[in-house]
């Protein structure tokens, strides 16, 4: 696929990355406040309770910091900056940010559908649907104008992407409804192995696609074996998902066992590309977090492990491993590749990742002890206070790093 140049300024991409960094700062600030509330509950701001701030923190990180770099990637793939829709790209980003801001107001006032990461309801839901629709129209206009200059495979692939994206607004309305619920394992209340495989394969697909669209020269080292294995994983997901089952069924366990090989397959593939300066530190961090993520996910899937940590800081540790670790590295790398600009110096990137790792290890330790000693809910032991304090200190470091990244981006 065509490697798009980044030398020409792209207002839509730049705006999306800037807004993403702004949401990252806000999400980190809310996360730090939540960690402090665990130490000092009396710092609660009136009716804006811990429970109301949690969806703000989660959704700002997902739909702000994580999603907007992907929006920037879509602008790049569809060459929006070379089309008549270029002037509307920034407007689409602002509509997205406005919908997310309205969502935050809803969640703080208790208006939520009650589903994690799908808290959209009432006005916020429809504002987000409008933002998604505006984004799709921008991409569609760009495709109609630019597709004639592309090769036939790229034209068909991008058209297929538009058709899939056209279903997203309706999918959000459907999945956000309290009447629907994702597949769960009835023995634990957690997701099934096959559902975890399916969501992970989407990430694998993005990682296979990324260097072929926006990296430097090279064809990668995936080979037919990698693509056949990718198709087999999707086939296994479809079969296992249709059958259902629990942790004790072999096909649900095998679903997660299919993921660890991707830690090596993707790294080998990416080594077949030439990468621009400023991207190495992000790539190293991303693959380190990815290897840790796919390996620990399987260990946590065992019932006797999940039953002990599922209502503790242990699951909080795993979510930070995924979001603060892997996702942040992926989004940082994407920003560098799309814009040709260094998002941050090596020191702040390392500082972020060290703080995130210390936080994850601390939360995992807390979670394991909490699951084995429920007396902490009454006694508030010193080990738990110390762990929560470390978590807050790490959050402060990460907030500081994100502020530096935003400042560097705005002044570059």
mmCIF file of C-alpha atoms in Angstrom:
data_model
loop_
_atom_site.group_PDB
_atom_site.id
_atom_site.type_symbol
_atom_site.label_atom_id
_atom_site.label_comp_id
_atom_site.label_asym_id
_atom_site.label_seq_id
_atom_site.Cartn_x
_atom_site.Cartn_y
_atom_site.Cartn_z
ATOM 1 C CA UNK A 1 0.000 0.000 0.000
ATOM 2 C CA UNK A 2 1.123 3.541 -0.692
ATOM 3 C CA UNK A 3 3.430 5.123 1.863
ATOM 4 C CA UNK A 4 2.004 8.598 2.365
ATOM 5 C CA UNK A 5 4.405 11.533 2.632
ATOM 6 C CA UNK A 6 4.388 13.489 5.858
ATOM 7 C CA UNK A 7 6.378 16.491 4.653
ATOM 8 C CA UNK A 8 3.277 18.412 3.616
ATOM 9 C CA UNK A 9 1.382 19.799 6.636
ATOM 10 C CA UNK A 10 -1.805 17.893 7.386
ATOM 11 C CA UNK A 11 -4.145 19.979 9.499
ATOM 12 C CA UNK A 12 -6.574 17.154 10.174
ATOM 13 C CA UNK A 13 -3.903 14.749 11.385
ATOM 14 C CA UNK A 14 -2.201 17.421 13.470
ATOM 15 C CA UNK A 15 -5.491 18.469 15.093
ATOM 16 C CA UNK A 16 -6.396 14.862 15.904
ATOM 17 C CA UNK A 17 -3.024 14.198 17.558
ATOM 18 C CA UNK A 18 -3.201 17.482 19.513
ATOM 19 C CA UNK A 19 -6.685 16.680 20.803
ATOM 20 C CA UNK A 20 -5.582 13.148 21.673
ATOM 21 C CA UNK A 21 -2.747 14.518 23.795
ATOM 22 C CA UNK A 22 -5.126 16.945 25.474
ATOM 23 C CA UNK A 23 -7.454 14.095 26.409
ATOM 24 C CA UNK A 24 -4.475 12.077 27.636
ATOM 25 C CA UNK A 25 -3.551 14.880 30.031
ATOM 26 C CA UNK A 26 -7.133 15.155 31.285
ATOM 27 C CA UNK A 27 -7.450 11.381 31.641
ATOM 28 C CA UNK A 28 -4.211 11.230 33.616
ATOM 29 C CA UNK A 29 -5.325 14.078 35.858
ATOM 30 C CA UNK A 30 -8.597 12.298 36.601
ATOM 31 C CA UNK A 31 -6.722 9.047 37.217
ATOM 32 C CA UNK A 32 -4.413 10.778 39.694
ATOM 33 C CA UNK A 33 -7.417 12.272 41.477
ATOM 34 C CA UNK A 34 -9.054 8.839 41.708
ATOM 35 C CA UNK A 35 -5.905 7.370 43.235
ATOM 36 C CA UNK A 36 -5.860 10.160 45.808
ATOM 37 C CA UNK A 37 -9.511 9.527 46.676
ATOM 38 C CA UNK A 38 -8.551 5.985 47.678
ATOM 39 C CA UNK A 39 -6.148 7.519 50.187
ATOM 40 C CA UNK A 40 -8.281 10.501 51.197
ATOM 41 C CA UNK A 41 -12.020 9.873 50.543
ATOM 42 C CA UNK A 42 -12.844 13.203 52.158
ATOM 43 C CA UNK A 43 -11.411 14.948 49.084
ATOM 44 C CA UNK A 44 -14.547 13.987 47.153
ATOM 45 C CA UNK A 45 -16.089 16.922 45.254
ATOM 46 C CA UNK A 46 -19.714 16.940 46.374
ATOM 47 C CA UNK A 47 -21.860 14.592 44.308
ATOM 48 C CA UNK A 48 -19.013 13.964 41.865
ATOM 49 C CA UNK A 49 -18.148 10.699 43.533
ATOM 50 C CA UNK A 50 -15.444 8.157 42.772
ATOM 51 C CA UNK A 51 -17.993 6.097 40.855
ATOM 52 C CA UNK A 52 -18.889 9.038 38.624
ATOM 53 C CA UNK A 53 -15.260 9.930 37.870
ATOM 54 C CA UNK A 54 -14.346 6.369 36.861
ATOM 55 C CA UNK A 55 -16.253 6.366 33.524
ATOM 56 C CA UNK A 56 -14.790 9.788 32.769
ATOM 57 C CA UNK A 57 -11.271 8.433 33.282
ATOM 58 C CA UNK A 58 -11.884 5.243 31.274
ATOM 59 C CA UNK A 59 -13.757 6.787 28.362
ATOM 60 C CA UNK A 60 -11.474 9.798 28.007
ATOM 61 C CA UNK A 61 -8.512 7.459 27.700
ATOM 62 C CA UNK A 62 -10.287 5.149 25.236
ATOM 63 C CA UNK A 63 -12.238 7.573 23.041
ATOM 64 C CA UNK A 64 -9.790 10.460 23.435
ATOM 65 C CA UNK A 65 -6.183 9.329 23.674
ATOM 66 C CA UNK A 66 -6.626 5.921 22.026
ATOM 67 C CA UNK A 67 -9.226 6.628 19.334
ATOM 68 C CA UNK A 68 -8.152 10.013 17.985
ATOM 69 C CA UNK A 69 -4.728 8.806 16.745
ATOM 70 C CA UNK A 70 -6.683 6.157 14.826
ATOM 71 C CA UNK A 71 -8.851 8.944 13.394
ATOM 72 C CA UNK A 72 -5.649 10.667 12.292
ATOM 73 C CA UNK A 73 -4.585 7.396 10.679
ATOM 74 C CA UNK A 74 -7.861 7.264 8.740
ATOM 75 C CA UNK A 75 -7.241 10.805 7.482
ATOM 76 C CA UNK A 76 -3.855 9.626 6.240
ATOM 77 C CA UNK A 77 -5.106 6.406 4.644
ATOM 78 C CA UNK A 78 -7.856 8.181 2.697
ATOM 79 C CA UNK A 79 -5.556 11.110 1.792
ATOM 80 C CA UNK A 80 -8.031 13.631 3.152
ATOM 81 C CA UNK A 81 -5.463 16.437 3.004
ATOM 82 C CA UNK A 82 -5.329 16.160 -0.811
ATOM 83 C CA UNK A 83 -9.111 16.344 -1.213
ATOM 84 C CA UNK A 84 -11.871 18.933 -0.948
ATOM 85 C CA UNK A 85 -12.758 17.434 2.440
ATOM 86 C CA UNK A 86 -9.466 18.675 3.942
ATOM 87 C CA UNK A 87 -11.115 21.777 5.388
ATOM 88 C CA UNK A 88 -13.626 19.572 7.234
ATOM 89 C CA UNK A 89 -11.114 17.216 8.844
ATOM 90 C CA UNK A 90 -10.434 19.478 11.818
ATOM 91 C CA UNK A 91 -14.172 20.105 12.196
ATOM 92 C CA UNK A 92 -14.723 16.353 12.458
ATOM 93 C CA UNK A 93 -12.138 16.176 15.248
ATOM 94 C CA UNK A 94 -13.768 19.071 17.084
ATOM 95 C CA UNK A 95 -17.170 17.359 16.780
ATOM 96 C CA UNK A 96 -15.606 14.220 18.280
ATOM 97 C CA UNK A 97 -14.106 16.212 21.158
ATOM 98 C CA UNK A 98 -17.404 18.033 21.774
ATOM 99 C CA UNK A 99 -19.267 14.711 21.983
ATOM 100 C CA UNK A 100 -16.704 13.317 24.417
ATOM 101 C CA UNK A 101 -16.883 16.475 26.540
ATOM 102 C CA UNK A 102 -20.691 16.189 26.634
ATOM 103 C CA UNK A 103 -20.278 12.552 27.618
ATOM 104 C CA UNK A 104 -18.031 13.551 30.513
ATOM 105 C CA UNK A 105 -20.710 15.953 31.745
ATOM 106 C CA UNK A 106 -23.302 13.193 31.523
ATOM 107 C CA UNK A 107 -21.168 10.708 33.439
ATOM 108 C CA UNK A 108 -20.360 13.190 36.191
ATOM 109 C CA UNK A 109 -24.076 13.888 36.643
ATOM 110 C CA UNK A 110 -24.913 10.195 36.793
ATOM 111 C CA UNK A 111 -26.358 9.814 33.274
ATOM 112 C CA UNK A 112 -24.871 6.550 32.013
ATOM 113 C CA UNK A 113 -25.918 3.280 30.459
ATOM 114 C CA UNK A 114 -23.854 1.455 33.078
ATOM 115 C CA UNK A 115 -21.723 -0.586 30.662
ATOM 116 C CA UNK A 116 -17.966 -0.170 30.947
ATOM 117 C CA UNK A 117 -16.532 1.727 27.960
ATOM 118 C CA UNK A 118 -20.080 1.952 26.558
ATOM 119 C CA UNK A 119 -21.506 4.532 28.942
ATOM 120 C CA UNK A 120 -23.012 6.607 26.117
ATOM 121 C CA UNK A 121 -26.625 7.564 26.789
ATOM 122 C CA UNK A 122 -29.232 10.143 25.754
ATOM 123 C CA UNK A 123 -27.769 13.376 24.363
ATOM 124 C CA UNK A 124 -24.154 12.259 24.642
ATOM 125 C CA UNK A 125 -24.904 9.093 22.671
ATOM 126 C CA UNK A 126 -26.494 10.962 19.798
ATOM 127 C CA UNK A 127 -23.788 13.627 19.824
ATOM 128 C CA UNK A 128 -21.223 10.861 19.423
ATOM 129 C CA UNK A 129 -23.255 9.298 16.599
ATOM 130 C CA UNK A 130 -23.271 12.691 14.844
ATOM 131 C CA UNK A 131 -19.482 12.979 15.295
ATOM 132 C CA UNK A 132 -18.988 9.499 13.842
ATOM 133 C CA UNK A 133 -21.232 10.397 10.906
ATOM 134 C CA UNK A 134 -19.308 13.604 10.174
ATOM 135 C CA UNK A 135 -16.037 11.674 10.223
ATOM 136 C CA UNK A 136 -17.461 9.090 7.800
ATOM 137 C CA UNK A 137 -18.652 11.788 5.403
ATOM 138 C CA UNK A 138 -15.188 13.383 5.377
ATOM 139 C CA UNK A 139 -13.593 10.027 4.560
ATOM 140 C CA UNK A 140 -16.238 9.209 1.939
ATOM 141 C CA UNK A 141 -15.763 12.537 0.135
ATOM 142 C CA UNK A 142 -12.000 12.034 0.153
ATOM 143 C CA UNK A 143 -12.386 8.485 -1.188
ATOM 144 C CA UNK A 144 -14.680 9.587 -3.996
ATOM 145 C CA UNK A 145 -12.122 12.165 -5.096
ATOM 146 C CA UNK A 146 -8.860 10.284 -4.512
ATOM 147 C CA UNK A 147 -9.758 6.664 -5.285
ATOM 148 C CA UNK A 148 -9.370 7.124 -9.034
ATOM 149 C CA UNK A 149 -5.637 7.727 -8.520
ATOM 150 C CA UNK A 150 -5.113 4.517 -6.499
ATOM 151 C CA UNK A 151 -4.463 0.973 -7.581
ATOM 152 C CA UNK A 152 -7.447 -1.358 -7.887
ATOM 153 C CA UNK A 153 -6.588 -3.406 -4.731
ATOM 154 C CA UNK A 154 -6.207 -0.266 -2.655
ATOM 155 C CA UNK A 155 -9.406 1.198 -4.042
ATOM 156 C CA UNK A 156 -11.368 -1.924 -3.147
ATOM 157 C CA UNK A 157 -9.743 -2.257 0.279
ATOM 158 C CA UNK A 158 -10.480 1.361 1.192
ATOM 159 C CA UNK A 159 -14.066 1.047 -0.067
ATOM 160 C CA UNK A 160 -14.515 -2.025 2.132
ATOM 161 C CA UNK A 161 -13.187 0.021 5.036
ATOM 162 C CA UNK A 162 -15.783 2.713 4.370
ATOM 163 C CA UNK A 163 -18.572 0.139 4.354
ATOM 164 C CA UNK A 164 -17.411 -1.242 7.692
ATOM 165 C CA UNK A 165 -17.079 2.246 9.186
ATOM 166 C CA UNK A 166 -20.608 3.054 8.014
ATOM 167 C CA UNK A 167 -21.904 0.438 10.452
ATOM 168 C CA UNK A 168 -20.087 1.884 13.483
ATOM 169 C CA UNK A 169 -22.722 4.488 14.542
ATOM 170 C CA UNK A 170 -25.494 1.878 14.572
ATOM 171 C CA UNK A 171 -23.190 -0.571 16.355
ATOM 172 C CA UNK A 172 -22.501 1.982 19.094
ATOM 173 C CA UNK A 173 -26.230 2.553 19.618
ATOM 174 C CA UNK A 174 -26.867 -1.201 19.744
ATOM 175 C CA UNK A 175 -23.988 -2.177 22.038
ATOM 176 C CA UNK A 176 -24.481 0.776 24.394
ATOM 177 C CA UNK A 177 -28.072 -0.296 25.022
ATOM 178 C CA UNK A 178 -28.668 -1.937 28.417
ATOM 179 C CA UNK A 179 -30.688 -4.589 26.539
ATOM 180 C CA UNK A 180 -27.529 -6.093 24.998
ATOM 181 C CA UNK A 181 -24.523 -7.575 26.748
ATOM 182 C CA UNK A 182 -21.217 -8.961 25.477
ATOM 183 C CA UNK A 183 -20.382 -12.685 25.840
ATOM 184 C CA UNK A 184 -19.350 -13.643 29.367
ATOM 185 C CA UNK A 185 -18.110 -16.731 31.140
ATOM 186 C CA UNK A 186 -20.885 -17.636 33.614
ATOM 187 C CA UNK A 187 -18.391 -19.326 35.959
ATOM 188 C CA UNK A 188 -16.436 -16.114 36.582
ATOM 189 C CA UNK A 189 -18.536 -13.252 35.275
ATOM 190 C CA UNK A 190 -15.599 -12.262 33.081
ATOM 191 C CA UNK A 191 -15.204 -12.368 29.292
ATOM 192 C CA UNK A 192 -14.923 -15.700 27.538
ATOM 193 C CA UNK A 193 -11.615 -16.809 26.049
ATOM 194 C CA UNK A 194 -12.966 -16.548 22.514
ATOM 195 C CA UNK A 195 -14.220 -12.976 23.033
ATOM 196 C CA UNK A 196 -10.773 -12.007 24.315
ATOM 197 C CA UNK A 197 -9.223 -13.647 21.263
ATOM 198 C CA UNK A 198 -11.481 -11.701 18.919
ATOM 199 C CA UNK A 199 -10.702 -8.324 20.461
ATOM 200 C CA UNK A 200 -6.977 -9.151 20.486
ATOM 201 C CA UNK A 201 -7.012 -10.132 16.810
ATOM 202 C CA UNK A 202 -8.299 -6.660 15.939
ATOM 203 C CA UNK A 203 -5.146 -5.254 17.557
ATOM 204 C CA UNK A 204 -3.026 -7.805 15.682
ATOM 205 C CA UNK A 205 -4.639 -6.669 12.435
ATOM 206 C CA UNK A 206 -3.804 -3.032 13.196
ATOM 207 C CA UNK A 207 -0.196 -3.977 13.979
ATOM 208 C CA UNK A 208 0.104 -5.903 10.715
ATOM 209 C CA UNK A 209 -1.386 -2.984 8.808
ATOM 210 C CA UNK A 210 0.495 -0.099 10.440
ATOM 211 C CA UNK A 211 3.966 -0.502 8.888
ATOM 212 C CA UNK A 212 2.490 -1.324 5.477
ATOM 213 C CA UNK A 213 0.690 2.010 5.403
ATOM 214 C CA UNK A 214 2.810 4.580 7.214
ATOM 215 C CA UNK A 215 6.239 3.069 7.950
ATOM 216 C CA UNK A 216 9.357 3.437 5.845
ATOM 217 C CA UNK A 217 10.553 1.199 3.044
ATOM 218 C CA UNK A 218 10.443 -2.576 3.249
ATOM 219 C CA UNK A 219 7.952 -5.389 2.802
ATOM 220 C CA UNK A 220 8.066 -6.939 6.240
ATOM 221 C CA UNK A 221 8.794 -10.531 7.118
ATOM 222 C CA UNK A 222 5.314 -11.863 7.725
ATOM 223 C CA UNK A 223 5.343 -14.486 4.972
ATOM 224 C CA UNK A 224 2.449 -16.731 4.020
ATOM 225 C CA UNK A 225 2.719 -18.627 7.292
ATOM 226 C CA UNK A 226 1.830 -15.519 9.305
ATOM 227 C CA UNK A 227 -1.177 -14.670 7.138
ATOM 228 C CA UNK A 228 -2.442 -18.257 7.200
ATOM 229 C CA UNK A 229 -2.090 -18.302 10.994
ATOM 230 C CA UNK A 230 -3.968 -14.984 11.176
ATOM 231 C CA UNK A 231 -6.840 -16.466 9.174
ATOM 232 C CA UNK A 232 -6.817 -19.628 11.292
ATOM 233 C CA UNK A 233 -7.074 -17.564 14.493
ATOM 234 C CA UNK A 234 -10.136 -15.762 13.137
ATOM 235 C CA UNK A 235 -11.685 -19.071 12.102
ATOM 236 C CA UNK A 236 -11.052 -20.552 15.546
ATOM 237 C CA UNK A 237 -12.554 -17.449 17.143
ATOM 238 C CA UNK A 238 -15.723 -17.783 15.081
ATOM 239 C CA UNK A 239 -16.184 -21.445 15.975
ATOM 240 C CA UNK A 240 -15.372 -21.024 19.695
ATOM 241 C CA UNK A 241 -17.576 -17.934 19.970
ATOM 242 C CA UNK A 242 -20.538 -19.734 18.400
ATOM 243 C CA UNK A 243 -20.135 -22.715 20.756
ATOM 244 C CA UNK A 244 -19.598 -20.644 23.908
ATOM 245 C CA UNK A 245 -18.351 -22.306 27.063
ATOM 246 C CA UNK A 246 -16.325 -21.585 30.189
ATOM 247 C CA UNK A 247 -12.766 -21.646 31.485
ATOM 248 C CA UNK A 248 -13.029 -25.402 31.860
ATOM 249 C CA UNK A 249 -13.675 -26.034 28.139
ATOM 250 C CA UNK A 250 -10.533 -26.697 26.096
ATOM 251 C CA UNK A 251 -11.561 -24.523 23.131
ATOM 252 C CA UNK A 252 -11.909 -21.478 25.372
ATOM 253 C CA UNK A 253 -8.432 -22.078 26.807
ATOM 254 C CA UNK A 254 -6.923 -22.690 23.383
ATOM 255 C CA UNK A 255 -8.429 -19.391 22.235
ATOM 256 C CA UNK A 256 -6.016 -17.525 24.486
ATOM 257 C CA UNK A 257 -3.133 -19.896 23.766
ATOM 258 C CA UNK A 258 -3.279 -18.723 20.152
ATOM 259 C CA UNK A 259 -2.135 -15.231 21.193
ATOM 260 C CA UNK A 260 1.430 -15.626 22.626
ATOM 261 C CA UNK A 261 2.974 -16.544 19.217
ATOM 262 C CA UNK A 262 1.998 -13.099 17.960
ATOM 263 C CA UNK A 263 4.559 -11.516 20.295
ATOM 264 C CA UNK A 264 7.286 -13.038 18.099
ATOM 265 C CA UNK A 265 5.499 -13.045 14.722
ATOM 266 C CA UNK A 266 4.789 -9.309 14.810
ATOM 267 C CA UNK A 267 8.268 -8.388 15.992
ATOM 268 C CA UNK A 268 9.814 -10.445 13.174
ATOM 269 C CA UNK A 269 7.504 -8.817 10.648
ATOM 270 C CA UNK A 270 8.274 -5.276 11.809
ATOM 271 C CA UNK A 271 12.008 -5.902 11.601
ATOM 272 C CA UNK A 272 11.537 -6.130 7.834
ATOM 273 C CA UNK A 273 10.781 -2.407 7.537
ATOM 274 C CA UNK A 274 12.939 0.698 7.662
ATOM 275 C CA UNK A 275 11.692 3.004 10.395
ATOM 276 C CA UNK A 276 12.125 6.793 10.719
ATOM 277 C CA UNK A 277 14.098 8.502 13.435
ATOM 278 C CA UNK A 278 12.250 9.108 16.670
ATOM 279 C CA UNK A 279 10.232 5.915 16.431
ATOM 280 C CA UNK A 280 12.638 3.391 17.968
ATOM 281 C CA UNK A 281 11.888 4.124 21.625
ATOM 282 C CA UNK A 282 8.146 3.819 20.982
ATOM 283 C CA UNK A 283 8.548 0.538 19.094
ATOM 284 C CA UNK A 284 10.714 -0.972 21.833
ATOM 285 C CA UNK A 285 8.215 0.022 24.508
ATOM 286 C CA UNK A 286 5.263 -1.221 22.476
ATOM 287 C CA UNK A 287 6.661 -4.711 21.904
ATOM 288 C CA UNK A 288 7.832 -5.041 25.503
ATOM 289 C CA UNK A 289 4.335 -4.222 26.742
ATOM 290 C CA UNK A 290 2.744 -6.427 24.069
ATOM 291 C CA UNK A 291 4.769 -9.482 25.112
ATOM 292 C CA UNK A 292 3.898 -8.876 28.760
ATOM 293 C CA UNK A 293 0.231 -8.328 27.911
ATOM 294 C CA UNK A 294 -0.353 -11.522 25.914
ATOM 295 C CA UNK A 295 1.544 -13.664 28.415
ATOM 296 C CA UNK A 296 -0.114 -12.371 31.583
ATOM 297 C CA UNK A 297 -3.580 -12.382 29.989
ATOM 298 C CA UNK A 298 -3.499 -16.164 29.730
ATOM 299 C CA UNK A 299 -2.283 -16.597 33.314
ATOM 300 C CA UNK A 300 -5.080 -14.360 34.586
ATOM 301 C CA UNK A 301 -7.671 -16.360 32.663
ATOM 302 C CA UNK A 302 -7.417 -19.395 34.958
ATOM 303 C CA UNK A 303 -10.450 -19.466 37.298
ATOM 304 C CA UNK A 304 -8.389 -19.867 40.474
ATOM 305 C CA UNK A 305 -6.393 -16.764 39.545
ATOM 306 C CA UNK A 306 -9.254 -14.638 38.232
ATOM 307 C CA UNK A 307 -11.491 -15.539 41.183
ATOM 308 C CA UNK A 308 -8.864 -14.154 43.544
ATOM 309 C CA UNK A 309 -8.147 -10.856 41.792
ATOM 310 C CA UNK A 310 -11.295 -9.954 39.850
ATOM 311 C CA UNK A 311 -12.634 -7.560 42.513
ATOM 312 C CA UNK A 312 -9.235 -6.159 43.480
ATOM 313 C CA UNK A 313 -6.492 -3.860 42.184
ATOM 314 C CA UNK A 314 -5.256 -6.854 40.159
ATOM 315 C CA UNK A 315 -7.602 -6.170 37.268
ATOM 316 C CA UNK A 316 -6.761 -2.478 37.530
ATOM 317 C CA UNK A 317 -3.138 -3.506 37.031
ATOM 318 C CA UNK A 318 -3.990 -5.442 33.877
ATOM 319 C CA UNK A 319 -6.012 -2.557 32.422
ATOM 320 C CA UNK A 320 -3.078 -0.193 33.014
ATOM 321 C CA UNK A 321 -0.767 -2.742 31.421
ATOM 322 C CA UNK A 322 -2.954 -2.597 28.309
ATOM 323 C CA UNK A 323 -3.751 1.128 28.219
ATOM 324 C CA UNK A 324 -0.924 3.003 29.944
ATOM 325 C CA UNK A 325 1.630 0.547 28.585
ATOM 326 C CA UNK A 326 0.875 -0.988 25.195
ATOM 327 C CA UNK A 327 -1.776 1.423 23.900
ATOM 328 C CA UNK A 328 0.184 4.533 24.823
ATOM 329 C CA UNK A 329 3.290 3.221 23.054
ATOM 330 C CA UNK A 330 1.231 2.307 19.977
ATOM 331 C CA UNK A 331 -0.442 5.730 19.828
ATOM 332 C CA UNK A 332 2.859 7.526 20.381
ATOM 333 C CA UNK A 333 4.436 5.561 17.544
ATOM 334 C CA UNK A 334 1.464 6.260 15.291
ATOM 335 C CA UNK A 335 1.733 10.000 15.960
ATOM 336 C CA UNK A 336 5.420 9.979 15.020
ATOM 337 C CA UNK A 337 4.831 8.010 11.815
ATOM 338 C CA UNK A 338 1.883 10.113 10.666
ATOM 339 C CA UNK A 339 3.436 13.514 11.269
ATOM 340 C CA UNK A 340 7.181 12.984 10.970
ATOM 341 C CA UNK A 341 7.576 14.916 14.217
ATOM 342 C CA UNK A 342 9.087 13.707 17.462
ATOM 343 C CA UNK A 343 6.309 13.509 20.014
ATOM 344 C CA UNK A 344 8.712 13.521 22.945
ATOM 345 C CA UNK A 345 12.325 13.041 23.960
ATOM 346 C CA UNK A 346 13.627 9.640 24.935
ATOM 347 C CA UNK A 347 13.858 10.612 28.606
ATOM 348 C CA UNK A 348 10.160 11.407 29.069
ATOM 349 C CA UNK A 349 9.144 8.271 27.154
ATOM 350 C CA UNK A 350 11.349 6.132 29.408
ATOM 351 C CA UNK A 351 10.080 8.007 32.465
ATOM 352 C CA UNK A 352 6.483 7.282 31.489
ATOM 353 C CA UNK A 353 7.127 3.592 30.904
ATOM 354 C CA UNK A 354 9.114 3.098 34.107
ATOM 355 C CA UNK A 355 6.358 4.792 36.117
ATOM 356 C CA UNK A 356 3.711 2.697 34.349
ATOM 357 C CA UNK A 357 5.628 -0.522 35.053
ATOM 358 C CA UNK A 358 6.071 0.326 38.741
ATOM 359 C CA UNK A 359 2.360 1.120 38.939
ATOM 360 C CA UNK A 360 1.369 -2.163 37.267
ATOM 361 C CA UNK A 361 3.612 -4.255 39.525
ATOM 362 C CA UNK A 362 2.372 -2.403 42.618
ATOM 363 C CA UNK A 363 -1.293 -2.811 41.687
ATOM 364 C CA UNK A 364 -0.807 -6.493 40.840
ATOM 365 C CA UNK A 365 0.815 -7.083 44.223
ATOM 366 C CA UNK A 366 -1.971 -5.203 45.983
ATOM 367 C CA UNK A 367 -4.587 -7.183 44.093
ATOM 368 C CA UNK A 368 -3.088 -10.536 45.011
ATOM 369 C CA UNK A 369 -2.920 -9.623 48.703
ATOM 370 C CA UNK A 370 -6.403 -8.096 48.673
ATOM 371 C CA UNK A 371 -7.857 -11.287 47.207
ATOM 372 C CA UNK A 372 -6.243 -13.397 49.907
ATOM 373 C CA UNK A 373 -6.805 -11.085 52.887
ATOM 374 C CA UNK A 374 -10.263 -9.440 52.767
ATOM 375 C CA UNK A 375 -9.630 -7.967 56.196
ATOM 376 C CA UNK A 376 -7.992 -4.982 54.446
ATOM 377 C CA UNK A 377 -11.492 -3.564 53.880
ATOM 378 C CA UNK A 378 -11.805 -2.996 57.641
ATOM 379 C CA UNK A 379 -8.248 -2.578 58.905
ATOM 380 C CA UNK A 380 -6.697 -0.500 56.074
ATOM 381 C CA UNK A 381 -3.238 -2.057 56.640
ATOM 382 C CA UNK A 382 0.016 -0.199 56.054
ATOM 383 C CA UNK A 383 0.958 -2.364 53.043
ATOM 384 C CA UNK A 384 -2.150 -1.221 51.210
ATOM 385 C CA UNK A 385 -1.684 2.453 52.106
ATOM 386 C CA UNK A 386 1.933 2.256 50.881
ATOM 387 C CA UNK A 387 0.840 0.611 47.648
ATOM 388 C CA UNK A 388 -1.806 3.234 46.956
ATOM 389 C CA UNK A 389 0.709 5.978 47.695
ATOM 390 C CA UNK A 390 3.138 4.489 45.173
ATOM 391 C CA UNK A 391 0.296 4.342 42.660
ATOM 392 C CA UNK A 392 -0.409 8.046 43.169
ATOM 393 C CA UNK A 393 3.256 8.979 42.806
ATOM 394 C CA UNK A 394 3.481 7.021 39.559
ATOM 395 C CA UNK A 395 0.317 8.735 38.347
ATOM 396 C CA UNK A 396 1.842 12.132 39.101
ATOM 397 C CA UNK A 397 4.958 11.243 37.090
ATOM 398 C CA UNK A 398 2.864 10.080 34.153
ATOM 399 C CA UNK A 399 0.728 13.215 34.297
ATOM 400 C CA UNK A 400 3.895 15.308 34.199
ATOM 401 C CA UNK A 401 5.228 13.379 31.194
ATOM 402 C CA UNK A 402 1.974 13.823 29.270
ATOM 403 C CA UNK A 403 2.000 17.560 30.002
ATOM 404 C CA UNK A 404 5.495 17.760 28.505
ATOM 405 C CA UNK A 405 4.322 15.879 25.413
ATOM 406 C CA UNK A 406 1.371 18.237 24.927
ATOM 407 C CA UNK A 407 3.545 21.301 25.429
ATOM 408 C CA UNK A 408 6.154 20.025 22.963
ATOM 409 C CA UNK A 409 3.470 19.346 20.379
ATOM 410 C CA UNK A 410 1.855 22.765 20.721
ATOM 411 C CA UNK A 411 5.174 24.644 20.500
ATOM 412 C CA UNK A 412 6.849 22.516 17.793
#
